[in-house]
XYZ file of C-alpha atoms in Angstrom:
520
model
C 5.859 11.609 -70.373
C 6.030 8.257 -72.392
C 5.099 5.414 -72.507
C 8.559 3.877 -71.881
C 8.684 6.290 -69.244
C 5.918 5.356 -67.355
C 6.096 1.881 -67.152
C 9.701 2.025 -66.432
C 8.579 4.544 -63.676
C 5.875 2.047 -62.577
C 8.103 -0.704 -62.517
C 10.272 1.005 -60.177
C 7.743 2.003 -57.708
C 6.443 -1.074 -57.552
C 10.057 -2.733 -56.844
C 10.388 0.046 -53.753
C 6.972 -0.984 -52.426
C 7.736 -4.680 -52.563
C 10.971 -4.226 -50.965
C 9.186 -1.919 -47.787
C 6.558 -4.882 -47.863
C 7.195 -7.679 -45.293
C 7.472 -11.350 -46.839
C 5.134 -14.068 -45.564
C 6.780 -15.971 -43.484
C 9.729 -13.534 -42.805
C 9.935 -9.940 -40.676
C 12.690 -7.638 -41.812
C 16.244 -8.753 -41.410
C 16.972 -5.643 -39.811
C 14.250 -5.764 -37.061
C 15.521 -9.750 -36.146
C 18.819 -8.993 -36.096
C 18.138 -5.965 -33.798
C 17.527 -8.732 -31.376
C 21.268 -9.116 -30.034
C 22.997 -11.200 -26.939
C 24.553 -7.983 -25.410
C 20.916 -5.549 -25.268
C 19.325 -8.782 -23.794
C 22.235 -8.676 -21.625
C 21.575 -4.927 -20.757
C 18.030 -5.546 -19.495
C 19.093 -8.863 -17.753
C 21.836 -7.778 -15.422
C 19.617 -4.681 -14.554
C 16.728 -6.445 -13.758
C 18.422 -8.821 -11.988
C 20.406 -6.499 -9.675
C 20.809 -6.061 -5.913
C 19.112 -2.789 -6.504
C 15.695 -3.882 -7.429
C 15.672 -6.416 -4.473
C 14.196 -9.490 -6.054
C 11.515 -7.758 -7.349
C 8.826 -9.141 -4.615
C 5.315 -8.813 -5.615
C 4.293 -5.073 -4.265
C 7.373 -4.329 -3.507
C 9.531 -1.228 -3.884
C 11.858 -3.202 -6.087
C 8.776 -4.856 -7.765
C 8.279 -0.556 -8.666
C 11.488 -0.132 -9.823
C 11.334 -2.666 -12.392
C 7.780 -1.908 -13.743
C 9.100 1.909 -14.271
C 12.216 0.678 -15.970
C 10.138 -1.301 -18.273
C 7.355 0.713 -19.309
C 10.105 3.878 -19.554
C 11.942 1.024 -22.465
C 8.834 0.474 -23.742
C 7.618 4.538 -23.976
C 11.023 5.033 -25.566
C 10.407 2.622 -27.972
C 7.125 4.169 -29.581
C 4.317 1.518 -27.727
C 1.483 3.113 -25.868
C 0.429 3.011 -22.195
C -2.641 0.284 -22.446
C -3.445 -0.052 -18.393
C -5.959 1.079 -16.390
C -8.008 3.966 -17.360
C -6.738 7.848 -16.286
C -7.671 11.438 -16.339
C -5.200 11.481 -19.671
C -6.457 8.527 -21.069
C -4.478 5.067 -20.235
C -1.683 4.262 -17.611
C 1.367 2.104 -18.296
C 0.230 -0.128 -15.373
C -2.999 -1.986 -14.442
C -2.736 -2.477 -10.586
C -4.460 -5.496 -8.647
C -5.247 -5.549 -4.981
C -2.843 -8.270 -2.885
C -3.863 -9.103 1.048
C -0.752 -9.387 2.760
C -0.246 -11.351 5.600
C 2.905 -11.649 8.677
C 2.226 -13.956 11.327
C 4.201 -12.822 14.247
C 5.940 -14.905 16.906
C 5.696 -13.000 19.667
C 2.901 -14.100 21.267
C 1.805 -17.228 19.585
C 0.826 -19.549 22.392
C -0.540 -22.896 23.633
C -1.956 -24.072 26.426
C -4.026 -26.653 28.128
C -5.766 -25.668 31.037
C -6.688 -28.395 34.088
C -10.255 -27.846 34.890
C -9.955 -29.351 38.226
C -7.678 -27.395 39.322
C -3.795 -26.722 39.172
C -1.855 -24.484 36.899
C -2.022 -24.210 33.368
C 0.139 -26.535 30.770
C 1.744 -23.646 28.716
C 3.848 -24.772 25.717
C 6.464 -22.923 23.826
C 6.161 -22.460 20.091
C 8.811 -24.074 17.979
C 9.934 -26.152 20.727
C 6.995 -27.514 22.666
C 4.584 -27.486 20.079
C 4.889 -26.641 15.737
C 2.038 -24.711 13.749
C 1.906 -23.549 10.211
C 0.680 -19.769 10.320
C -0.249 -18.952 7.069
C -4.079 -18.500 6.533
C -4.693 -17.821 10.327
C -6.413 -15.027 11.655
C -5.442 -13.183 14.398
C -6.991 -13.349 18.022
C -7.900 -16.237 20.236
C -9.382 -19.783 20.189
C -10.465 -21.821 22.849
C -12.558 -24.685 24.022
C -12.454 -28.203 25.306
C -10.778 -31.235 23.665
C -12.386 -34.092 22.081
C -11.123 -37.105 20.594
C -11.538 -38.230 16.913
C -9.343 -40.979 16.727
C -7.035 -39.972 13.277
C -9.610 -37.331 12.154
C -10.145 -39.316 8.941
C -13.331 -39.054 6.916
C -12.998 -41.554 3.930
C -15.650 -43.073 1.572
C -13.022 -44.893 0.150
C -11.431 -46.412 3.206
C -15.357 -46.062 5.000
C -13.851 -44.162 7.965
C -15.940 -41.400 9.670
C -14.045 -40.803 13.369
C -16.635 -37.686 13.646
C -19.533 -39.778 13.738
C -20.555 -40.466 16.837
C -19.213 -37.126 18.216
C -19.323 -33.623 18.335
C -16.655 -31.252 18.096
C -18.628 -27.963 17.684
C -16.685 -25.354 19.480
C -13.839 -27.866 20.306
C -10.212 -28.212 19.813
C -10.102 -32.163 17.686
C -7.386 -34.138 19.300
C -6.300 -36.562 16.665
C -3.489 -39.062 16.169
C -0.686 -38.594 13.393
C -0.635 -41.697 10.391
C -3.210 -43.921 9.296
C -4.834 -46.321 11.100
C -3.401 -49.569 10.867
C -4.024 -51.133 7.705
C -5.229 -48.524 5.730
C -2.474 -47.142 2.767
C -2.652 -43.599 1.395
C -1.050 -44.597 -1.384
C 1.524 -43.248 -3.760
C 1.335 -40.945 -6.687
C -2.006 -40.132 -8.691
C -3.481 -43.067 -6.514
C -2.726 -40.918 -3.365
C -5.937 -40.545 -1.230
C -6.657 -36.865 -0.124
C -8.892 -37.918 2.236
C -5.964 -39.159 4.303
C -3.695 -36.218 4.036
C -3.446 -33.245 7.058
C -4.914 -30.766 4.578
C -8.584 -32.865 4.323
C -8.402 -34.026 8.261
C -8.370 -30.506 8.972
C -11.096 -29.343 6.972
C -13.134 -32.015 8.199
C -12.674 -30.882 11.706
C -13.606 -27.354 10.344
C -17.149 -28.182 8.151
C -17.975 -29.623 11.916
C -17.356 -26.380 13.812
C -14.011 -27.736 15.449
C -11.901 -23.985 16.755
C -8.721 -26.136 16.113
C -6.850 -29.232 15.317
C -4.454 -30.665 17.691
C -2.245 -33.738 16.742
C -0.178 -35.927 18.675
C 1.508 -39.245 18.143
C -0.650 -42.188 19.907
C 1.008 -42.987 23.290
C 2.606 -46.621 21.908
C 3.747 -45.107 18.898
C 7.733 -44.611 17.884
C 7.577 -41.435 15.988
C 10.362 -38.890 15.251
C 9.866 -35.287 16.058
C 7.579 -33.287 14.541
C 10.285 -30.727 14.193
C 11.669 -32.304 11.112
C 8.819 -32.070 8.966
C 8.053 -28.227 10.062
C 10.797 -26.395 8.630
C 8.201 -24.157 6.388
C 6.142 -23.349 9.394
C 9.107 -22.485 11.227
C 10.238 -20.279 8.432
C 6.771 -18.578 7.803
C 6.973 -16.610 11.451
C 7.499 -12.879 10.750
C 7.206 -13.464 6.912
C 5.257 -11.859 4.683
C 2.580 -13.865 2.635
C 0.054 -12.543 -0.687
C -2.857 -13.684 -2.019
C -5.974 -12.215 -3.835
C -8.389 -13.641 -0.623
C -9.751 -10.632 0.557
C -8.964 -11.782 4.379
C -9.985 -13.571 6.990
C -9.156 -17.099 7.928
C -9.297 -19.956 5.342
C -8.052 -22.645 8.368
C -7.874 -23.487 11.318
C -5.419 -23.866 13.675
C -3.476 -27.187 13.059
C -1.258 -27.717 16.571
C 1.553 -30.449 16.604
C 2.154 -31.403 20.517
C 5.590 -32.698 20.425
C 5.663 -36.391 22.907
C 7.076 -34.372 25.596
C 4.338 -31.903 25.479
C 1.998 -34.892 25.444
C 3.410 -36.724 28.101
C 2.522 -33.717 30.843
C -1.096 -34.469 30.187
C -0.535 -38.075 30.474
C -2.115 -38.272 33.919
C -6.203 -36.831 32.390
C -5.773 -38.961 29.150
C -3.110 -41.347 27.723
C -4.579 -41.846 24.385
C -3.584 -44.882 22.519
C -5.229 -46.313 18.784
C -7.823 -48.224 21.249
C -8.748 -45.107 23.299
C -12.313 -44.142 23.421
C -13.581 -41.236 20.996
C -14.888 -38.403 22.649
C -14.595 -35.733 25.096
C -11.459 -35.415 26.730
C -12.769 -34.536 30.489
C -10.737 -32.067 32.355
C -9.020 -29.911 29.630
C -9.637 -26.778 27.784
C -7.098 -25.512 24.981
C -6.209 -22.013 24.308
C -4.474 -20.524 21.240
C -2.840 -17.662 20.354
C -1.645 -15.720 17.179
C -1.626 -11.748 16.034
C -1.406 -12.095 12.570
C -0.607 -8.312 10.518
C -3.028 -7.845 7.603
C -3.213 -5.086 5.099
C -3.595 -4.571 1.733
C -1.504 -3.451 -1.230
C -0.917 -3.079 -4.717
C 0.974 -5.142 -7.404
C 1.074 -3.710 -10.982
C 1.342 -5.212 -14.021
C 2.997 -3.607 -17.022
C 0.887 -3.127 -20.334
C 1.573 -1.511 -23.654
C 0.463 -1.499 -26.671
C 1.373 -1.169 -30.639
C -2.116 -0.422 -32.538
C -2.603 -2.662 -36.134
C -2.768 -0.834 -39.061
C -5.822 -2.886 -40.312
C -8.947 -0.584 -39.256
C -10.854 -4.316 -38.600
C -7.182 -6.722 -38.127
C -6.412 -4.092 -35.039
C -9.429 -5.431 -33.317
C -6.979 -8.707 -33.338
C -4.537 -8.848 -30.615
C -1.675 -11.136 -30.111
C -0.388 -11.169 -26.531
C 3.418 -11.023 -25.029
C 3.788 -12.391 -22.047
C 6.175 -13.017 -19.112
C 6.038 -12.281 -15.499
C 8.607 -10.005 -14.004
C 8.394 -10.604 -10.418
C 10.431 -13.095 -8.323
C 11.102 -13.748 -4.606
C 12.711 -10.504 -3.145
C 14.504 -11.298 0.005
C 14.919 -14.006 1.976
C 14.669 -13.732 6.101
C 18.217 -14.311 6.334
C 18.940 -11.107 3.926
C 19.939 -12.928 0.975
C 18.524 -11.382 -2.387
C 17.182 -13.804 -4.834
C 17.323 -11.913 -8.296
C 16.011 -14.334 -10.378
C 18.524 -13.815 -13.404
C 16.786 -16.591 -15.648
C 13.385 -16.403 -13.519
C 12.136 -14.157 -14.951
C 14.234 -11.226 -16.024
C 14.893 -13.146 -18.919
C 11.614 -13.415 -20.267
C 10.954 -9.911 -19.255
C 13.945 -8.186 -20.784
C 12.935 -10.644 -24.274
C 9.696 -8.568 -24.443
C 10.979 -4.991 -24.167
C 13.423 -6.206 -27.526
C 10.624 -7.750 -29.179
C 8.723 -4.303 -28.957
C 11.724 -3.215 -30.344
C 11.640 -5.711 -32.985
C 7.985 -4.735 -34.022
C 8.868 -0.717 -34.134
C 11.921 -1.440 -36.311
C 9.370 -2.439 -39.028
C 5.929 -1.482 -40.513
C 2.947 -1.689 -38.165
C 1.241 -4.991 -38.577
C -2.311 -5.263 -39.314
C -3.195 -6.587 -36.033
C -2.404 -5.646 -32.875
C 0.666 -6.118 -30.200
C 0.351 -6.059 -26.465
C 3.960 -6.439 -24.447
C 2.364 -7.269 -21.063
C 5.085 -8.051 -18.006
C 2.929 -9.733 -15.249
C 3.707 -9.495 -11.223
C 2.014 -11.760 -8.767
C 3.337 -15.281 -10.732
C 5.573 -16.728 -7.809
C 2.773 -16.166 -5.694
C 0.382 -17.715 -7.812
C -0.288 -16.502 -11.364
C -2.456 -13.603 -9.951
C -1.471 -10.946 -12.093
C -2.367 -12.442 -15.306
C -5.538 -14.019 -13.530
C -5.957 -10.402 -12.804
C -5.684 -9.361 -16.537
C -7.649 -11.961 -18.070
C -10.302 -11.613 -15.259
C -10.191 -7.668 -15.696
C -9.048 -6.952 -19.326
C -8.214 -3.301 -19.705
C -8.300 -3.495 -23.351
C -11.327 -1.374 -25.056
C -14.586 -3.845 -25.592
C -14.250 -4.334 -29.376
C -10.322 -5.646 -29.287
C -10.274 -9.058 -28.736
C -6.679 -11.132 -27.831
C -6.864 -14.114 -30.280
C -2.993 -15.561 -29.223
C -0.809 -15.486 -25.903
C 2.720 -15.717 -26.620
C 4.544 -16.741 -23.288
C 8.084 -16.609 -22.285
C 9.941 -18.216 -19.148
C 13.093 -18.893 -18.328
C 14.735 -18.847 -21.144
C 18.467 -18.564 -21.063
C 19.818 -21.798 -19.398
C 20.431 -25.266 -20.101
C 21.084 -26.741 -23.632
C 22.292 -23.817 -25.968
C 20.642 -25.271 -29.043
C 17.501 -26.375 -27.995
C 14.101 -24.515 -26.485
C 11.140 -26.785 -24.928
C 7.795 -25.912 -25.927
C 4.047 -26.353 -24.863
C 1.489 -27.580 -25.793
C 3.443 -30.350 -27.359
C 1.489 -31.696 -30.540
C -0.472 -34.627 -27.779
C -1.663 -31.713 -25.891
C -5.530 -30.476 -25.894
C -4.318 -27.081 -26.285
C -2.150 -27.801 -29.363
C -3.270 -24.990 -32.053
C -1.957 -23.916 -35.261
C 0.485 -21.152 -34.211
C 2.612 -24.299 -32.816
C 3.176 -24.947 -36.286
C 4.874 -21.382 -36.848
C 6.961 -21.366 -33.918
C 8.395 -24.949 -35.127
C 9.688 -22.851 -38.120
C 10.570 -20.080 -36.518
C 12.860 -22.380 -34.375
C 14.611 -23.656 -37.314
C 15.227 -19.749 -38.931
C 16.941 -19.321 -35.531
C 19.122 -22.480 -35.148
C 17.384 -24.051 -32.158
C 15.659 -27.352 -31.631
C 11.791 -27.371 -30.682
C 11.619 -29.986 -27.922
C 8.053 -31.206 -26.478
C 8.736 -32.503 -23.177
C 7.662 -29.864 -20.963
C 3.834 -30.022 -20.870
C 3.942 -30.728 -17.032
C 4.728 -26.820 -16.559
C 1.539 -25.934 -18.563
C -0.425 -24.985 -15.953
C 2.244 -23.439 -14.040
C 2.753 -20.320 -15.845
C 0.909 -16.829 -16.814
C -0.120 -18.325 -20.400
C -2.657 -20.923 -18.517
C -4.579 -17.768 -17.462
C -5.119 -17.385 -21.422
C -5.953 -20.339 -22.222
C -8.188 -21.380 -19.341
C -10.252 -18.286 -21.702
C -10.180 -20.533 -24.327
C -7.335 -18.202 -26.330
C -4.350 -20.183 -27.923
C -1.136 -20.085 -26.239
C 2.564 -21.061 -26.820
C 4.341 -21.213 -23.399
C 8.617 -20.967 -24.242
C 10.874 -23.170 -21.591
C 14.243 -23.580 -21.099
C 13.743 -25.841 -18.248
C 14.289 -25.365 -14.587
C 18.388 -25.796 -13.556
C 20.157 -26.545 -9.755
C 19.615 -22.258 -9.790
C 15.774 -22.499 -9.611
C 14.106 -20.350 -6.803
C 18.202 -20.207 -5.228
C 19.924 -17.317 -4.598
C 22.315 -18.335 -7.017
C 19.964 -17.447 -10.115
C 21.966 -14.699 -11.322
C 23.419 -12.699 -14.406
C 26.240 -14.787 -14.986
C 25.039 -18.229 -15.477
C 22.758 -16.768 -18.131
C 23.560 -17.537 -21.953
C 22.682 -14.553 -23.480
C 23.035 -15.768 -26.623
C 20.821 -18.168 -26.341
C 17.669 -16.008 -24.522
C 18.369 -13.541 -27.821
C 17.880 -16.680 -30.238
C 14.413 -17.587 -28.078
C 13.922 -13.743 -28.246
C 14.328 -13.910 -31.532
C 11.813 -16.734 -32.047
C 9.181 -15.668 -30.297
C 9.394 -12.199 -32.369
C 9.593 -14.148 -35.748
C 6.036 -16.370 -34.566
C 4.327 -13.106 -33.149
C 5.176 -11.284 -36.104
C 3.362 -13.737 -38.622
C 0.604 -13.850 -36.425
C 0.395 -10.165 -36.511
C 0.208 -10.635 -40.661
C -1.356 -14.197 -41.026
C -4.867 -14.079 -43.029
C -6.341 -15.546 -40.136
C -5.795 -15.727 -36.295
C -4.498 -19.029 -34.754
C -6.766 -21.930 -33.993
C -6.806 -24.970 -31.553
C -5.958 -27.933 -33.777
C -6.931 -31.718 -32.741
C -4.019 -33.365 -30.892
C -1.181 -34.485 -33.723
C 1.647 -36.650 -32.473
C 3.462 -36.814 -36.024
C 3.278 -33.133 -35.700
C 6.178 -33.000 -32.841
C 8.642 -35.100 -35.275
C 8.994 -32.202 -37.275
């Protein structure tokens, strides 16, 4: 061989290595323009379909989407990365739920007259309103004492509890404020005024219940226009990660008419003396179903290629679950919330198997339990499946994504955010590869999606927004209204940041707060 030969032979190998080599900065064309409108649209109108039933959190539709997912993602090439099995790992990591359904039938109130005489009984969503939720079933009962408006304030110095005892009691309080004393609007809002603190005050002092009527001279409206969601939450299913038993008490709203019947043992007024209410003794009653089941998220995994980089794992994220159906049968499919962000992952899996494996690692993880709460990537962060040496170093979050203005994407943290970090930086020009406008006005939703799990873990996150639309949490979220080219284009970006993460010398950092930063 000569020497002409070899070099011209070495020149040429090393032109067909540079050419399989990504670029900094840029993935293959090939594996970004795999990315397309119509397979977004595929996953979309599947995941959103009447079939899959809103996806509910532990739901049967809530299976059918996880097994559609992880079956794109095992087609694709990633690997089952969820909780340990016989085999090795399982496509899904499953967290315990508590579900409660407060039932109707049954639920009761009544005031019995110690001195004889029959018993005041009082008809639920007509005579008297309570919220369910959080109640235990069974029965409480004991006498009634009066606490004025149940208000414990350092602020305001109010304390109605303390010259009284209402251990074992039912607290009979009065609805509003007090004259003269403002709750206030906005941030300056005072808590200790609102229902939620009266009624925990009532409980820290052993009260069985809270029972609230509207003082005697007072021209108040119906408490039936304010209890809608109480109404509603009768024979509905609830979920939380509590592992049961009550978190409240009963909080009873006696409409006037229901008041007025007792009238004749105590007409209570804002003057009326605190204290025991002589002659009564209140009785509630709820059955309240409780058992538990399992939601699942979704997790997969592409290993690096770096024996030491693969320890390094950047994080896809986006919640899959919406609101299933509502008590009147309607099916809320949540088109843009979230199949959009879900369907985005399973191409951006795509997007990374198109291509060389990068030297750290991928996970593609589809959360359930967000609408209820953002339990199931609580439940991930708080119970990482991942083995002990990998370590996620970037969460990459999408949400609703294929609405409102076609050429721009919203973005947080925006550069005056704690949280701002270097990868920001990337997904600015990742945004301009793909067309679209970074906008930074959507750090109020922060907190309010599966990336704040992440971060709370001190892990850099991007959180991707299209913004919330007249659709939001309606019925009306469906395929249709979706612009699928646009989710692609967001698809696209998120692949484009992710994928120089995945080859950057060094994982992303939390930068200092920048406000030039957001004028790029």
């Amino acid at each position: 061989m000569t020497a002409s030969y070899r070099n011209t032979l070495a020149l040429s190998l090393l032109l067909v290595f540079s050419l399989t080599l990504p670029l900094l900065g840029q993935p293959a064309a090939d594996a970004v323009s795999g990315i397309t409108s119509r397979q977004i649209e595929g996953h979309i109108r599947f995941l959103a379909s009447d079939l899959l039933e809103g996806r509910d959190t532990a739901s049967v539709g809530e299976r059918l989407a996880a097994s559609y997912i992880s079956n794109q993602l095992s087609r694709i090439g990633f690997e089952p990365a969820g909780d340990p099995t016989d085999g090795g790992r399982s496509w899904f990591q499953a967290f315990p739920m508590h579900s409660t359904t407060p039932q109707l039938e049954g639920c009761s109130f009544e005031l019995q007259l110690i001195q004889g005489g029959d018993a005041l009984q009082f008809q639920v969503n007509q005579d008297f309103y309570v919220s369910p939720r959080s109640l235990a079933s069974g029965q409480s009962q004991g006498g009634l004492v009066f606490a004025g408006h149940g208000i414990v304030s350092k602020d305001h110095d109010l304390d109605d509890y303390a010259d009284i005892s209402v251990e074992g009691s039912f607290v009979l309080i009065l609805a509003g404020n007090p004259e003269g004393v403002i709750a206030g609007e906005g941030r300056n809002r005072s808590r200790a005024l609102g229902m939620r603190a009266r009624q925990q005050a009532a409980k820290d002092r052993g009260a069985v219940g809270l029972v609230v009527i509207h003082a005697a001279e007072a021209e108040e409206t119906s408490f039936s226009e304010d209890m809608g969601r109480s109404v509603r939450a009768f024979g509905r299913r609830s979920l939380s990660m509590n592992s049961g038993g009550s978190s409240q008490i009963p909080t009873i709203y006696l409409e006037d008419s229901a008041r007025d019947q007792i009238a004749a043992i105590a007409t209570l007024t804002t003057e009326s003396e605190y204290g025991e209410v002589a002659g009564l003794i209140g009785t509630f009653n709820i059955e309240v179903e409780r058992k538990q089941v399992d939601a699942f998220n979704v997790v997969s995994l592409m290993k690096g290629s770096d024996p030491e980089l693969a320890n390094e794992v950047i994080v896809y994220s986006a919640h899959y679950d919406h609101l299933g159906v509502g008590r009147d049968g309607n099916i809320y499919n949540g088109a843009d919330d979230n199949a959009s962000g879900s369907s985005a992952l399973i191409e951006i899996a795509e997007a990374f198997a198109e291509g060389p494996a990068p030297p750290r690692s991928i996970l593609i993880l589809h959360v359930s339990g967000e609408e209820k709460g953002l339990l199931g990537s609580r439940w991930f962060v708080e119970h990482n499946p991942l083995p002990e040496q990998m370590k996620m170093v970037a969460d990459i979050n999408l949400d609703m994504i294929g609405r409102n203005n076609p050429t721009q994407i919203g973005i947080t943290p925006s550069p005056k955010h704690e949280h701002w970090s270097s990868m920001n930086e990337a997904a600015a020009d990742a945004c301009e590869e793909e067309g679209l406008e970074p906008t930074y006005d959507v750090d109020s939703y922060y907190g309010r999606t599966d990336s704040y799990n992440f971060a709370k873990q001190g892990i850099p996150t991007i959180f991707l927004f299209s913004g919330v639309h007249e659709d939001y949490h309606r019925v009306s979220d469906e395929s249709d209204k979706i612009n699928f080219t646009k989710a692609a284009a967001v698809s696209r970006v998120a692949f484009r940041l992710g994928w120089h993460l995945a080859w950057a010398k060094q994982p992303p950092v939390r930068k200092s707060p920048n406000s030039e930063t957001g004028n790029r």
